[in-house]
Amino acid sequence: MIDSAHDLSVTRQAKALNISRGSVYYKPRPLSAETLAVMRRIDELHLEHPFAGARMLRDFLNREGIDIGRRVWRR
């Protein structure tokens, strides 16, 4: 979509496409294997206990030795 070698500047190309210039330069960071494992465990717990909220899921994780706060894993 955006070509840095184009005659138009990146700013004008972004404006023409009606996208944020910051999104052009943004490079997502890959997630670590540990983070992916915790996310998978959260999904498993949520499927086992669909009624569990953030605090209860945090407690389940803490009992398993995964020390994490409820606001951190919500991201």
PDB file of N, CA and C in Angstrom, residues 2-75:
ATOM      1  N   ILE A   2       1.662   1.407   1.037  1.00  0.00           N
ATOM      2  CA  ILE A   2       2.535   2.569   1.116  1.00  0.00           C
ATOM      3  C   ILE A   2       3.901   2.173   0.571  1.00  0.00           C
ATOM      4  N   ASP A   3       4.389   2.946  -0.365  1.00  0.00           N
ATOM      5  CA  ASP A   3       5.683   2.667  -0.973  1.00  0.00           C
ATOM      6  C   ASP A   3       6.624   3.807  -0.634  1.00  0.00           C
ATOM      7  N   SER A   4       7.676   3.504   0.107  1.00  0.00           N
ATOM      8  CA  SER A   4       8.600   4.561   0.512  1.00  0.00           C
ATOM      9  C   SER A   4       9.432   5.071  -0.667  1.00  0.00           C
ATOM     10  N   ALA A   5       9.508   4.311  -1.761  1.00  0.00           N
ATOM     11  CA  ALA A   5      10.270   4.743  -2.935  1.00  0.00           C
ATOM     12  C   ALA A   5       9.414   5.540  -3.920  1.00  0.00           C
ATOM     13  N   HIS A   6       8.147   5.753  -3.598  1.00  0.00           N
ATOM     14  CA  HIS A   6       7.233   6.472  -4.484  1.00  0.00           C
ATOM     15  C   HIS A   6       7.560   7.959  -4.502  1.00  0.00           C
ATOM     16  N   ASP A   7       7.107   8.659  -5.558  1.00  0.00           N
ATOM     17  CA  ASP A   7       7.345  10.103  -5.670  1.00  0.00           C
ATOM     18  C   ASP A   7       6.655  10.875  -4.553  1.00  0.00           C
ATOM     19  N   LEU A   8       5.466  10.418  -4.153  1.00  0.00           N
ATOM     20  CA  LEU A   8       4.763  11.075  -3.050  1.00  0.00           C
ATOM     21  C   LEU A   8       5.414  10.700  -1.729  1.00  0.00           C
ATOM     22  N   SER A   9       5.414  11.634  -0.799  1.00  0.00           N
ATOM     23  CA  SER A   9       5.965  11.333   0.517  1.00  0.00           C
ATOM     24  C   SER A   9       5.055  10.351   1.249  1.00  0.00           C
ATOM     25  N   VAL A  10       5.602   9.723   2.255  1.00  0.00           N
ATOM     26  CA  VAL A  10       4.825   8.775   3.055  1.00  0.00           C
ATOM     27  C   VAL A  10       3.646   9.491   3.703  1.00  0.00           C
ATOM     28  N   THR A  11       3.866  10.720   4.132  1.00  0.00           N
ATOM     29  CA  THR A  11       2.799  11.496   4.758  1.00  0.00           C
ATOM     30  C   THR A  11       1.637  11.706   3.793  1.00  0.00           C
ATOM     31  N   ARG A  12       1.927  12.066   2.569  1.00  0.00           N
ATOM     32  CA  ARG A  12       0.860  12.304   1.585  1.00  0.00           C
ATOM     33  C   ARG A  12       0.173  11.010   1.162  1.00  0.00           C
ATOM     34  N   GLN A  13       0.945   9.924   1.073  1.00  0.00           N
ATOM     35  CA  GLN A  13       0.338   8.634   0.739  1.00  0.00           C
ATOM     36  C   GLN A  13      -0.632   8.208   1.841  1.00  0.00           C
ATOM     37  N   ALA A  14      -0.227   8.375   3.091  1.00  0.00           N
ATOM     38  CA  ALA A  14      -1.095   8.023   4.216  1.00  0.00           C
ATOM     39  C   ALA A  14      -2.344   8.892   4.216  1.00  0.00           C
ATOM     40  N   LYS A  15      -2.173  10.162   3.932  1.00  0.00           N
ATOM     41  CA  LYS A  15      -3.316  11.067   3.893  1.00  0.00           C
ATOM     42  C   LYS A  15      -4.271  10.687   2.766  1.00  0.00           C
ATOM     43  N   ALA A  16      -3.724  10.301   1.605  1.00  0.00           N
ATOM     44  CA  ALA A  16      -4.557   9.913   0.472  1.00  0.00           C
ATOM     45  C   ALA A  16      -5.346   8.636   0.771  1.00  0.00           C
ATOM     46  N   LEU A  17      -4.754   7.722   1.544  1.00  0.00           N
ATOM     47  CA  LEU A  17      -5.422   6.480   1.911  1.00  0.00           C
ATOM     48  C   LEU A  17      -6.283   6.629   3.162  1.00  0.00           C
ATOM     49  N   ASN A  18      -6.236   7.814   3.766  1.00  0.00           N
ATOM     50  CA  ASN A  18      -7.006   8.109   4.970  1.00  0.00           C
ATOM     51  C   ASN A  18      -6.642   7.161   6.124  1.00  0.00           C
ATOM     52  N   ILE A  19      -5.330   6.948   6.299  1.00  0.00           N
ATOM     53  CA  ILE A  19      -4.846   6.148   7.428  1.00  0.00           C
ATOM     54  C   ILE A  19      -3.854   6.979   8.233  1.00  0.00           C
ATOM     55  N   SER A  20      -3.667   6.603   9.463  1.00  0.00           N
ATOM     56  CA  SER A  20      -2.736   7.303  10.338  1.00  0.00           C
ATOM     57  C   SER A  20      -1.302   7.063   9.890  1.00  0.00           C
ATOM     58  N   ARG A  21      -0.504   8.091   9.933  1.00  0.00           N
ATOM     59  CA  ARG A  21       0.896   7.946   9.564  1.00  0.00           C
ATOM     60  C   ARG A  21       1.627   7.051  10.550  1.00  0.00           C
ATOM     61  N   GLY A  22       1.202   7.067  11.802  1.00  0.00           N
ATOM     62  CA  GLY A  22       1.804   6.203  12.812  1.00  0.00           C
ATOM     63  C   GLY A  22       1.608   4.726  12.508  1.00  0.00           C
ATOM     64  N   SER A  23       0.480   4.385  11.897  1.00  0.00           N
ATOM     65  CA  SER A  23       0.233   2.984  11.556  1.00  0.00           C
ATOM     66  C   SER A  23       1.144   2.520  10.425  1.00  0.00           C
ATOM     67  N   VAL A  24       1.676   3.452   9.650  1.00  0.00           N
ATOM     68  CA  VAL A  24       2.599   3.093   8.575  1.00  0.00           C
ATOM     69  C   VAL A  24       3.934   2.651   9.168  1.00  0.00           C
ATOM     70  N   TYR A  25       4.376   3.326  10.203  1.00  0.00           N
ATOM     71  CA  TYR A  25       5.677   3.057  10.797  1.00  0.00           C
ATOM     72  C   TYR A  25       5.633   1.996  11.890  1.00  0.00           C
ATOM     73  N   TYR A  26       4.449   1.619  12.361  1.00  0.00           N
ATOM     74  CA  TYR A  26       4.317   0.680  13.473  1.00  0.00           C
ATOM     75  C   TYR A  26       4.772  -0.716  13.072  1.00  0.00           C
ATOM     76  N   LYS A  27       5.657  -1.298  13.847  1.00  0.00           N
ATOM     77  CA  LYS A  27       6.111  -2.671  13.648  1.00  0.00           C
ATOM     78  C   LYS A  27       5.756  -3.470  14.899  1.00  0.00           C
ATOM     79  N   PRO A  28       4.806  -4.394  14.815  1.00  0.00           N
ATOM     80  CA  PRO A  28       4.410  -5.150  16.012  1.00  0.00           C
ATOM     81  C   PRO A  28       5.547  -6.031  16.515  1.00  0.00           C
ATOM     82  N   ARG A  29       5.646  -6.117  17.848  1.00  0.00           N
ATOM     83  CA  ARG A  29       6.657  -6.973  18.453  1.00  0.00           C
ATOM     84  C   ARG A  29       6.090  -8.376  18.605  1.00  0.00           C
ATOM     85  N   PRO A  30       6.872  -9.392  18.292  1.00  0.00           N
ATOM     86  CA  PRO A  30       6.383 -10.761  18.455  1.00  0.00           C
ATOM     87  C   PRO A  30       6.245 -11.107  19.936  1.00  0.00           C
ATOM     88  N   LEU A  31       5.267 -11.958  20.246  1.00  0.00           N
ATOM     89  CA  LEU A  31       5.043 -12.377  21.620  1.00  0.00           C
ATOM     90  C   LEU A  31       5.978 -13.526  21.962  1.00  0.00           C
ATOM     91  N   SER A  32       6.417 -13.552  23.210  1.00  0.00           N
ATOM     92  CA  SER A  32       7.306 -14.620  23.649  1.00  0.00           C
ATOM     93  C   SER A  32       6.528 -15.924  23.795  1.00  0.00           C
ATOM     94  N   ALA A  33       7.249 -17.023  23.822  1.00  0.00           N
ATOM     95  CA  ALA A  33       6.626 -18.335  23.987  1.00  0.00           C
ATOM     96  C   ALA A  33       5.932 -18.434  25.340  1.00  0.00           C
ATOM     97  N   GLU A  34       6.507 -17.809  26.359  1.00  0.00           N
ATOM     98  CA  GLU A  34       5.912 -17.818  27.694  1.00  0.00           C
ATOM     99  C   GLU A  34       4.571 -17.087  27.695  1.00  0.00           C
ATOM    100  N   THR A  35       4.513 -15.947  27.039  1.00  0.00           N
ATOM    101  CA  THR A  35       3.272 -15.188  26.973  1.00  0.00           C
ATOM    102  C   THR A  35       2.201 -15.970  26.226  1.00  0.00           C
ATOM    103  N   LEU A  36       2.585 -16.624  25.139  1.00  0.00           N
ATOM    104  CA  LEU A  36       1.621 -17.426  24.380  1.00  0.00           C
ATOM    105  C   LEU A  36       1.109 -18.599  25.200  1.00  0.00           C
ATOM    106  N   ALA A  37       1.976 -19.199  26.021  1.00  0.00           N
ATOM    107  CA  ALA A  37       1.556 -20.316  26.878  1.00  0.00           C
ATOM    108  C   ALA A  37       0.550 -19.842  27.917  1.00  0.00           C
ATOM    109  N   VAL A  38       0.787 -18.674  28.505  1.00  0.00           N
ATOM    110  CA  VAL A  38      -0.149 -18.120  29.491  1.00  0.00           C
ATOM    111  C   VAL A  38      -1.475 -17.797  28.828  1.00  0.00           C
ATOM    112  N   MET A  39      -1.433 -17.236  27.636  1.00  0.00           N
ATOM    113  CA  MET A  39      -2.671 -16.914  26.917  1.00  0.00           C
ATOM    114  C   MET A  39      -3.461 -18.176  26.596  1.00  0.00           C
ATOM    115  N   ARG A  40      -2.761 -19.236  26.221  1.00  0.00           N
ATOM    116  CA  ARG A  40      -3.434 -20.504  25.936  1.00  0.00           C
ATOM    117  C   ARG A  40      -4.090 -21.058  27.205  1.00  0.00           C
ATOM    118  N   ARG A  41      -3.385 -20.946  28.342  1.00  0.00           N
ATOM    119  CA  ARG A  41      -3.939 -21.438  29.603  1.00  0.00           C
ATOM    120  C   ARG A  41      -5.158 -20.619  30.021  1.00  0.00           C
ATOM    121  N   ILE A  42      -5.133 -19.329  29.792  1.00  0.00           N
ATOM    122  CA  ILE A  42      -6.283 -18.478  30.098  1.00  0.00           C
ATOM    123  C   ILE A  42      -7.485 -18.915  29.259  1.00  0.00           C
ATOM    124  N   ASP A  43      -7.251 -19.199  27.988  1.00  0.00           N
ATOM    125  CA  ASP A  43      -8.339 -19.671  27.121  1.00  0.00           C
ATOM    126  C   ASP A  43      -8.912 -20.988  27.626  1.00  0.00           C
ATOM    127  N   GLU A  44      -8.024 -21.907  28.034  1.00  0.00           N
ATOM    128  CA  GLU A  44      -8.486 -23.193  28.553  1.00  0.00           C
ATOM    129  C   GLU A  44      -9.320 -23.005  29.812  1.00  0.00           C
ATOM    130  N   LEU A  45      -8.821 -22.157  30.730  1.00  0.00           N
ATOM    131  CA  LEU A  45      -9.563 -21.908  31.969  1.00  0.00           C
ATOM    132  C   LEU A  45     -10.916 -21.268  31.680  1.00  0.00           C
ATOM    133  N   HIS A  46     -10.951 -20.367  30.723  1.00  0.00           N
ATOM    134  CA  HIS A  46     -12.203 -19.691  30.405  1.00  0.00           C
ATOM    135  C   HIS A  46     -13.224 -20.672  29.818  1.00  0.00           C
ATOM    136  N   LEU A  47     -12.736 -21.629  29.027  1.00  0.00           N
ATOM    137  CA  LEU A  47     -13.646 -22.639  28.484  1.00  0.00           C
ATOM    138  C   LEU A  47     -14.152 -23.589  29.579  1.00  0.00           C
ATOM    139  N   GLU A  48     -13.286 -23.898  30.563  1.00  0.00           N
ATOM    140  CA  GLU A  48     -13.686 -24.764  31.670  1.00  0.00           C
ATOM    141  C   GLU A  48     -14.642 -24.055  32.622  1.00  0.00           C
ATOM    142  N   HIS A  49     -14.429 -22.759  32.822  1.00  0.00           N
ATOM    143  CA  HIS A  49     -15.215 -21.969  33.777  1.00  0.00           C
ATOM    144  C   HIS A  49     -15.702 -20.687  33.089  1.00  0.00           C
ATOM    145  N   PRO A  50     -16.709 -20.770  32.234  1.00  0.00           N
ATOM    146  CA  PRO A  50     -17.142 -19.582  31.493  1.00  0.00           C
ATOM    147  C   PRO A  50     -17.735 -18.484  32.387  1.00  0.00           C
ATOM    148  N   PHE A  51     -18.104 -18.834  33.593  1.00  0.00           N
ATOM    149  CA  PHE A  51     -18.679 -17.865  34.526  1.00  0.00           C
ATOM    150  C   PHE A  51     -17.604 -17.069  35.257  1.00  0.00           C
ATOM    151  N   ALA A  52     -16.352 -17.500  35.167  1.00  0.00           N
ATOM    152  CA  ALA A  52     -15.263 -16.876  35.923  1.00  0.00           C
ATOM    153  C   ALA A  52     -14.926 -15.510  35.341  1.00  0.00           C
ATOM    154  N   GLY A  53     -14.760 -14.563  36.231  1.00  0.00           N
ATOM    155  CA  GLY A  53     -14.361 -13.225  35.837  1.00  0.00           C
ATOM    156  C   GLY A  53     -12.852 -13.061  35.932  1.00  0.00           C
ATOM    157  N   ALA A  54     -12.407 -11.831  35.814  1.00  0.00           N
ATOM    158  CA  ALA A  54     -10.979 -11.541  35.807  1.00  0.00           C
ATOM    159  C   ALA A  54     -10.314 -11.953  37.111  1.00  0.00           C
ATOM    160  N   ARG A  55     -10.958 -11.665  38.225  1.00  0.00           N
ATOM    161  CA  ARG A  55     -10.351 -11.983  39.522  1.00  0.00           C
ATOM    162  C   ARG A  55     -10.270 -13.487  39.752  1.00  0.00           C
ATOM    163  N   MET A  56     -11.312 -14.201  39.378  1.00  0.00           N
ATOM    164  CA  MET A  56     -11.308 -15.647  39.587  1.00  0.00           C
ATOM    165  C   MET A  56     -10.277 -16.323  38.682  1.00  0.00           C
ATOM    166  N   LEU A  57     -10.181 -15.890  37.447  1.00  0.00           N
ATOM    167  CA  LEU A  57      -9.182 -16.454  36.543  1.00  0.00           C
ATOM    168  C   LEU A  57      -7.773 -16.136  37.034  1.00  0.00           C
ATOM    169  N   ARG A  58      -7.573 -14.948  37.573  1.00  0.00           N
ATOM    170  CA  ARG A  58      -6.281 -14.597  38.156  1.00  0.00           C
ATOM    171  C   ARG A  58      -5.942 -15.541  39.294  1.00  0.00           C
ATOM    172  N   ASP A  59      -6.929 -15.844  40.146  1.00  0.00           N
ATOM    173  CA  ASP A  59      -6.703 -16.756  41.264  1.00  0.00           C
ATOM    174  C   ASP A  59      -6.363 -18.160  40.775  1.00  0.00           C
ATOM    175  N   PHE A  60      -7.047 -18.626  39.726  1.00  0.00           N
ATOM    176  CA  PHE A  60      -6.721 -19.939  39.158  1.00  0.00           C
ATOM    177  C   PHE A  60      -5.271 -19.972  38.681  1.00  0.00           C
ATOM    178  N   LEU A  61      -4.864 -18.926  37.987  1.00  0.00           N
ATOM    179  CA  LEU A  61      -3.494 -18.862  37.478  1.00  0.00           C
ATOM    180  C   LEU A  61      -2.485 -18.796  38.612  1.00  0.00           C
ATOM    181  N   ASN A  62      -2.801 -18.014  39.650  1.00  0.00           N
ATOM    182  CA  ASN A  62      -1.888 -17.911  40.790  1.00  0.00           C
ATOM    183  C   ASN A  62      -1.729 -19.248  41.489  1.00  0.00           C
ATOM    184  N   ARG A  63      -2.791 -20.032  41.580  1.00  0.00           N
ATOM    185  CA  ARG A  63      -2.702 -21.358  42.198  1.00  0.00           C
ATOM    186  C   ARG A  63      -1.820 -22.293  41.392  1.00  0.00           C
ATOM    187  N   GLU A  64      -1.748 -22.073  40.093  1.00  0.00           N
ATOM    188  CA  GLU A  64      -0.909 -22.901  39.231  1.00  0.00           C
ATOM    189  C   GLU A  64       0.530 -22.398  39.179  1.00  0.00           C
ATOM    190  N   GLY A  65       0.829 -21.343  39.917  1.00  0.00           N
ATOM    191  CA  GLY A  65       2.189 -20.822  39.950  1.00  0.00           C
ATOM    192  C   GLY A  65       2.474 -19.739  38.928  1.00  0.00           C
ATOM    193  N   ILE A  66       1.452 -19.288  38.242  1.00  0.00           N
ATOM    194  CA  ILE A  66       1.622 -18.204  37.275  1.00  0.00           C
ATOM    195  C   ILE A  66       1.238 -16.913  37.982  1.00  0.00           C
ATOM    196  N   ASP A  67       2.245 -16.149  38.362  1.00  0.00           N
ATOM    197  CA  ASP A  67       2.011 -14.922  39.117  1.00  0.00           C
ATOM    198  C   ASP A  67       1.710 -13.789  38.150  1.00  0.00           C
ATOM    199  N   ILE A  68       0.436 -13.425  38.074  1.00  0.00           N
ATOM    200  CA  ILE A  68       0.000 -12.409  37.119  1.00  0.00           C
ATOM    201  C   ILE A  68      -1.184 -11.658  37.721  1.00  0.00           C
ATOM    202  N   GLY A  69      -1.249 -10.373  37.467  1.00  0.00           N
ATOM    203  CA  GLY A  69      -2.363  -9.564  37.949  1.00  0.00           C
ATOM    204  C   GLY A  69      -3.520  -9.605  36.965  1.00  0.00           C
ATOM    205  N   ARG A  70      -4.711  -9.289  37.431  1.00  0.00           N
ATOM    206  CA  ARG A  70      -5.890  -9.392  36.565  1.00  0.00           C
ATOM    207  C   ARG A  70      -5.878  -8.353  35.456  1.00  0.00           C
ATOM    208  N   ARG A  71      -5.248  -7.221  35.673  1.00  0.00           N
ATOM    209  CA  ARG A  71      -5.226  -6.196  34.631  1.00  0.00           C
ATOM    210  C   ARG A  71      -4.184  -6.484  33.572  1.00  0.00           C
ATOM    211  N   VAL A  72      -3.134  -7.197  33.939  1.00  0.00           N
ATOM    212  CA  VAL A  72      -2.092  -7.517  32.972  1.00  0.00           C
ATOM    213  C   VAL A  72      -2.605  -8.500  31.936  1.00  0.00           C
ATOM    214  N   TRP A  73      -3.275  -9.560  32.365  1.00  0.00           N
ATOM    215  CA  TRP A  73      -3.689 -10.582  31.411  1.00  0.00           C
ATOM    216  C   TRP A  73      -4.891 -10.157  30.596  1.00  0.00           C
ATOM    217  N   ARG A  74      -5.609  -9.140  31.016  1.00  0.00           N
ATOM    218  CA  ARG A  74      -6.757  -8.689  30.229  1.00  0.00           C
ATOM    219  C   ARG A  74      -6.322  -8.099  28.890  1.00  0.00           C
ATOM    220  N   ARG A  75      -5.081  -7.638  28.813  1.00  0.00           N
ATOM    221  CA  ARG A  75      -4.594  -7.109  27.547  1.00  0.00           C
ATOM    222  C   ARG A  75      -4.489  -8.216  26.557  1.00  0.00           C
TER     223      ARG A  75
END
